Coordinates of C-alpha atoms in Angstrom, one line a residue:
M6 CA 22.7 24.7 -23.5
A7 CA 21.8 22.7 -26.7
E8 CA 20.5 19.8 -24.6
A9 CA 18.3 22.2 -22.6
V10 CA 16.8 23.6 -25.8
L11 CA 16.2 20.1 -27.2
I12 CA 14.4 19.0 -24.0
S13 CA 12.3 22.2 -24.1
N14 CA 11.3 21.6 -27.7
L15 CA 10.5 17.9 -27.0
T16 CA 8.3 18.7 -24.0
Q17 CA 6.4 21.3 -26.0
E18 CA 5.8 18.7 -28.8
W19 CA 4.8 16.2 -26.1
V20 CA 2.2 18.7 -24.8
E21 CA 0.9 19.4 -28.3
S22 CA 0.5 15.7 -28.9
L23 CA -1.4 15.2 -25.6
R24 CA -3.8 18.0 -26.5
R25 CA -4.3 16.8 -30.0
W26 CA -5.3 13.3 -28.8
H27 CA -6.9 14.6 -25.6
L28 CA -4.8 12.2 -23.6
E29 CA -4.8 14.5 -20.6
Y30 CA -8.2 12.8 -19.7
F31 CA -6.3 9.7 -18.8
F32 CA -5.8 11.3 -15.4
I33 CA -9.4 10.2 -14.6
P34 CA -8.8 6.4 -14.6
T35 CA -5.5 7.0 -12.9
T36 CA -7.3 8.9 -10.1
V37 CA -10.0 6.2 -9.8
I38 CA -7.5 3.3 -9.6
T39 CA -5.4 5.2 -7.1
L40 CA -8.4 5.9 -4.9
A41 CA -9.4 2.2 -5.1
S42 CA -5.9 1.3 -3.9
F43 CA -6.0 3.9 -1.1
L44 CA -9.3 2.5 0.2
A45 CA -7.6 -0.9 1.0
N46 CA -3.9 -0.3 1.5
P47 CA -4.1 1.7 4.8
V48 CA -6.6 -0.9 6.2
L49 CA -4.3 -3.8 5.5
L50 CA -1.3 -1.9 6.9
A51 CA -3.3 -1.2 10.1
C52 CA -4.1 -4.9 10.4
I53 CA -0.5 -5.9 10.1
F54 CA 1.0 -3.3 12.4
L55 CA -1.8 -3.5 15.1
S56 CA -1.4 -7.3 15.3
R57 CA 1.7 -8.5 17.2
A58 CA 1.4 -11.9 15.6
L59 CA 1.4 -10.5 12.0
R60 CA 4.3 -8.2 12.8
Q61 CA 6.4 -11.2 13.7
E62 CA 5.8 -12.9 10.4
T63 CA 8.2 -12.3 7.5
R64 CA 5.6 -12.7 4.8
Y65 CA 3.4 -10.0 6.3
L66 CA 6.4 -7.6 6.8
L67 CA 7.0 -8.1 3.1
V68 CA 3.4 -7.4 2.3
A69 CA 3.5 -4.2 4.4
N70 CA 6.7 -3.1 2.6
T71 CA 5.1 -3.7 -0.8
L72 CA 2.0 -1.8 0.1
T73 CA 4.1 1.1 1.5
A74 CA 6.2 1.3 -1.6
D75 CA 3.0 1.1 -3.7
M76 CA 1.4 4.0 -1.8
L77 CA 4.4 6.2 -2.2
F78 CA 4.6 5.4 -5.9
L79 CA 0.9 6.1 -6.4
V80 CA 1.0 9.5 -4.7
L81 CA 3.9 10.7 -6.8
N82 CA 2.5 9.2 -10.0
L83 CA -0.9 10.8 -9.5
A84 CA 0.7 14.2 -8.7
T85 CA 2.8 14.0 -11.9
V86 CA -0.2 12.9 -14.0
I87 CA -2.4 15.7 -12.7
C88 CA 0.3 18.4 -13.1
N89 CA 0.9 17.2 -16.7
A90 CA -2.8 17.2 -17.5
A91 CA -3.2 20.7 -16.0
Q92 CA -0.2 21.8 -18.0
A93 CA 1.4 23.1 -14.8
Q94 CA 5.1 23.8 -15.4
M95 CA 7.4 22.1 -12.9
P96 CA 10.9 23.2 -11.9
W97 CA 13.5 20.8 -13.4
L98 CA 15.0 19.9 -10.0
V99 CA 11.6 19.0 -8.5
C100 CA 10.7 16.9 -11.5
E101 CA 14.0 15.0 -11.3
L102 CA 13.5 14.4 -7.6
L103 CA 10.0 13.0 -8.2
T104 CA 11.5 10.8 -10.9
A105 CA 14.2 9.4 -8.6
V106 CA 11.8 8.7 -5.7
S107 CA 9.2 7.2 -8.1
V108 CA 11.8 4.9 -9.7
S109 CA 13.0 3.9 -6.2
A110 CA 9.5 3.1 -5.0
Y111 CA 8.7 1.1 -8.1
C112 CA 11.9 -0.9 -7.9
C113 CA 11.4 -1.5 -4.2
A114 CA 8.0 -3.0 -4.8
I115 CA 9.3 -5.3 -7.6
L116 CA 12.2 -6.5 -5.4
T117 CA 9.9 -7.1 -2.4
V118 CA 7.4 -9.0 -4.5
T119 CA 10.3 -11.2 -5.7
L120 CA 11.3 -11.7 -2.0
M121 CA 7.8 -12.8 -1.2
V122 CA 8.2 -15.7 -3.7
V123 CA 11.7 -16.6 -2.2
D124 CA 10.1 -16.4 1.3
T125 CA 7.4 -18.9 0.3
Y126 CA 10.0 -21.2 -1.2
A127 CA 12.1 -21.0 2.0
A128 CA 9.0 -21.7 4.2
V129 CA 8.1 -24.8 2.2
R130 CA 11.7 -26.0 1.6
W131 CA 13.0 -25.6 5.2
P132 CA 9.9 -25.6 7.5
L133 CA 11.8 -26.5 10.6
H134 CA 14.5 -23.9 10.2
Y135 CA 12.4 -21.2 8.5
H136 CA 12.0 -19.0 11.6
D137 CA 15.7 -19.3 12.4
I138 CA 16.7 -18.3 8.9
L139 CA 14.3 -15.3 8.7
P140 CA 13.6 -13.8 12.1
P141 CA 11.8 -10.4 12.2
A142 CA 15.1 -8.5 13.0
R143 CA 16.8 -10.0 10.0
T144 CA 13.8 -9.2 7.8
H145 CA 13.9 -5.6 8.9
R146 CA 17.5 -5.4 7.8
I147 CA 16.7 -7.0 4.5
L148 CA 13.9 -4.6 3.8
A149 CA 16.1 -1.6 4.7
G150 CA 18.7 -3.0 2.3
V151 CA 16.0 -3.3 -0.4
W152 CA 15.2 0.4 -0.1
V153 CA 18.8 1.4 -0.2
L154 CA 19.5 -0.8 -3.2
S155 CA 16.4 0.6 -5.0
A156 CA 17.4 4.2 -4.3
V157 CA 21.2 4.1 -5.0
Y158 CA 21.1 4.1 -8.8
P159 CA 18.2 6.6 -9.4
F160 CA 19.7 9.1 -6.9
T161 CA 23.2 8.6 -8.4
L162 CA 21.7 9.6 -11.8
L163 CA 20.0 12.6 -10.1
I164 CA 23.3 13.8 -8.8
M165 CA 24.9 13.3 -12.2
M166 CA 22.2 15.3 -13.9
K167 CA 22.3 18.0 -11.2
V168 CA 26.1 18.5 -11.7
G169 CA 25.8 18.6 -15.5
R170 CA 22.7 20.9 -15.5
E171 CA 23.4 24.6 -16.2
N172 CA 20.1 25.9 -14.9
P173 CA 18.5 23.6 -12.4
H174 CA 15.6 26.0 -11.7
E175 CA 14.4 25.9 -15.3
K176 CA 10.8 24.8 -15.6
M177 CA 9.5 21.9 -17.7
A178 CA 6.2 21.7 -19.6
V179 CA 5.8 18.0 -18.7
C180 CA 7.5 15.9 -16.1
L181 CA 8.1 12.3 -17.3
V182 CA 10.5 9.6 -16.2
L183 CA 11.0 8.7 -19.9
I184 CA 12.2 12.2 -20.8
S185 CA 14.4 12.5 -17.7
L186 CA 16.2 9.2 -18.4
G187 CA 16.1 9.5 -22.2
F188 CA 18.5 12.4 -22.2
I189 CA 21.3 10.9 -20.1
Q190 CA 23.4 10.1 -23.0
V191 CA 26.6 9.4 -21.0
N192 CA 25.1 6.5 -19.2
M193 CA 22.3 5.3 -21.4
T194 CA 23.8 1.8 -21.6
G195 CA 23.9 1.7 -17.8
I196 CA 20.2 2.6 -17.6
H197 CA 19.2 -0.2 -20.0
I198 CA 21.4 -2.7 -18.1
Y199 CA 19.9 -1.5 -14.7
F200 CA 16.3 -2.0 -15.7
F201 CA 16.7 -5.1 -18.0
V202 CA 19.1 -7.0 -15.8
T203 CA 17.1 -6.3 -12.6
A204 CA 13.9 -7.5 -14.3
L205 CA 15.7 -10.5 -15.7
I206 CA 17.2 -11.6 -12.4
C207 CA 13.9 -11.2 -10.6
T208 CA 12.0 -13.2 -13.3
V209 CA 14.6 -16.0 -13.3
L210 CA 14.6 -16.2 -9.5
I211 CA 10.8 -16.3 -9.4
L212 CA 10.6 -19.0 -12.0
Y213 CA 13.2 -21.1 -10.2
C214 CA 11.4 -20.8 -6.9
Y215 CA 8.1 -21.8 -8.4
V216 CA 9.6 -24.8 -10.3
R217 CA 11.4 -26.0 -7.1
L218 CA 8.2 -25.5 -5.1
Y219 CA 6.3 -27.7 -7.5
M220 CA 9.0 -30.4 -7.5
V221 CA 9.1 -30.4 -3.7
T222 CA 5.3 -30.5 -3.2
R223 CA 4.1 -32.5 -6.2
T224 CA 4.0 -35.8 -4.1
Q225 CA 1.9 -34.2 -1.3
G226 CA -1.4 -34.2 -3.3
I227 CA -2.0 -30.4 -3.0
W228 CA -2.1 -30.0 -6.8
Q229 CA -4.6 -32.7 -7.6
S230 CA -7.8 -30.8 -7.2
R231 CA -8.5 -28.2 -9.9
F232 CA -9.5 -25.6 -7.4
S233 CA -7.0 -26.5 -4.7
R234 CA -5.6 -23.8 -2.5
A235 CA -2.1 -24.3 -4.0
R236 CA -3.4 -23.8 -7.5
V237 CA -5.5 -20.8 -6.6
T238 CA -2.6 -19.2 -4.7
L239 CA -0.2 -19.8 -7.7
L240 CA -2.8 -18.3 -10.1
V241 CA -3.3 -15.2 -7.9
H242 CA 0.3 -14.6 -7.3
G243 CA 1.1 -15.3 -11.0
V244 CA -1.4 -12.7 -12.2
L245 CA -0.1 -10.2 -9.7
L246 CA 3.5 -10.8 -10.7
L247 CA 2.5 -10.3 -14.4
L248 CA 0.8 -7.1 -13.6
Y249 CA 3.8 -5.8 -11.6
F250 CA 6.4 -6.8 -14.2
T251 CA 4.6 -5.8 -17.4
P252 CA 4.9 -2.0 -16.9
G253 CA 8.7 -2.4 -16.4
F254 CA 9.2 -4.3 -19.6
V255 CA 7.0 -1.7 -21.4
F256 CA 9.2 1.1 -20.0
I257 CA 12.3 -0.7 -21.3
L258 CA 10.6 -0.6 -24.7
E259 CA 9.8 3.1 -24.3
L260 CA 13.5 3.8 -23.6
A261 CA 14.4 1.9 -26.8
L262 CA 11.9 3.7 -28.9
F263 CA 12.9 7.1 -27.4
Q264 CA 16.3 6.8 -29.1
R265 CA 14.9 6.0 -32.5
E266 CA 14.1 8.9 -34.9
D267 CA 11.9 6.8 -37.2
I268 CA 9.2 6.4 -34.5
S269 CA 6.3 8.8 -34.5
Q270 CA 6.0 11.2 -31.5
D271 CA 2.4 10.2 -31.2
V272 CA 3.3 6.6 -30.8
R273 CA 5.7 7.4 -28.0
V274 CA 3.1 9.6 -26.3
W275 CA 0.3 7.0 -26.5
I276 CA 2.5 4.1 -25.1
N277 CA 3.9 6.3 -22.3
T278 CA 0.4 7.6 -21.3
I279 CA -1.2 4.1 -21.2
N280 CA 1.7 2.7 -19.3
M281 CA 1.9 5.5 -16.8
C282 CA -1.8 6.0 -16.3
V283 CA -3.1 2.4 -16.5
F284 CA -0.5 -0.4 -16.5
M285 CA 1.6 1.0 -13.6
V286 CA -1.3 1.6 -11.3
L287 CA -3.4 -1.5 -12.0
P288 CA -1.2 -4.0 -9.9
R289 CA -1.2 -1.5 -7.0
A290 CA -5.0 -1.5 -7.1
F291 CA -5.4 -5.3 -7.3
A292 CA -2.6 -6.1 -4.8
P293 CA -4.3 -5.2 -1.5
Y294 CA -7.5 -7.1 -2.4
L295 CA -5.6 -10.1 -3.7
Y296 CA -3.5 -10.1 -0.5
G297 CA -6.5 -9.9 1.6
L298 CA -8.1 -12.9 -0.1
R299 CA -4.9 -14.9 -0.2
Y300 CA -3.7 -14.7 3.4
R301 CA -6.3 -16.1 5.9
E302 CA -4.6 -14.6 9.0
L303 CA -4.8 -11.2 7.4
S304 CA -8.4 -11.5 6.4
D305 CA -9.2 -12.9 9.9
T306 CA -7.5 -10.0 11.6
L307 CA -9.4 -7.5 9.4
M308 CA -12.7 -9.1 10.4
Q309 CA -11.8 -9.0 14.0
L310 CA -10.9 -5.3 13.8
L311 CA -14.2 -4.6 12.0
H312 CA -16.1 -6.6 14.7
Q313 CA -14.4 -4.7 17.5
H314 CA -15.1 -1.4 15.8
R315 CA -18.8 -2.3 15.4
R316 CA -19.0 -3.3 19.1
L317 CA -17.4 0.0 20.2
S318 CA -19.8 1.9 18.0
Q319 CA -22.8 0.1 19.5
I320 CA -21.5 0.8 23.1
T321 CA -20.9 4.4 22.3
V322 CA -24.4 4.8 20.9

């Protein structure tokens, strides 16, 4: 009962801080960035799934999985931001379910982006055996495992909170992942370990693959030109990885600040709002456009589909 009162007071203070600084207007850039992503994501997914050749390629299956996870995250994030901005109270159980699915989708995207780097390394390191190592059927099983792995811990926490909650139908003034996870005192260490260790393992794996890729290909002359395809690809993927990982590290910082009483509530609200409304959605807006520029087969398929659509339109007219 005491925890429920504490959460209620905190959410009310959070709403007052949002109103005082007019941070509810951050839903505008969130909406714009989300719409920009939704203009491109379905198009790229259609290109991948309508092309039999692309559906057989591991890298494009990884791209499709990333885009799918991003779209799910964007929908849930935008719904949460709009509800918070409109001060619409949400049942506790619905909020926790949104939190679990959002965390699962975010983690799935991070893991899949990491696998994309590993896939590139495998293709360069073992070109003759690459298709035997990662056939489409095995890739499908790996992606299913990624979704399960991403969802296990968030939904385990959801069940733990559901069991320990006295009134699951109680409504909350704001629905935030930070508040939901910040009050799981019995497993706070596990939450820090889950986010930090996952981010650390992915970062180390990505750095290892890139270093090994450079060592394997440095004698082939693909790095000599300042604007070589290898350098541009590395730059694009590096920027994208930075955009994907930065919000996760900021969220780890948020969890740490949430436990400290000497930190102003306004500071917590500002950091959380910027991270939730800008940092977390930016990579998902850039990703489809960068993927479309990076993969020639994908851009070629897109141009073919547009050309076919134009021809059908001319025939119809």
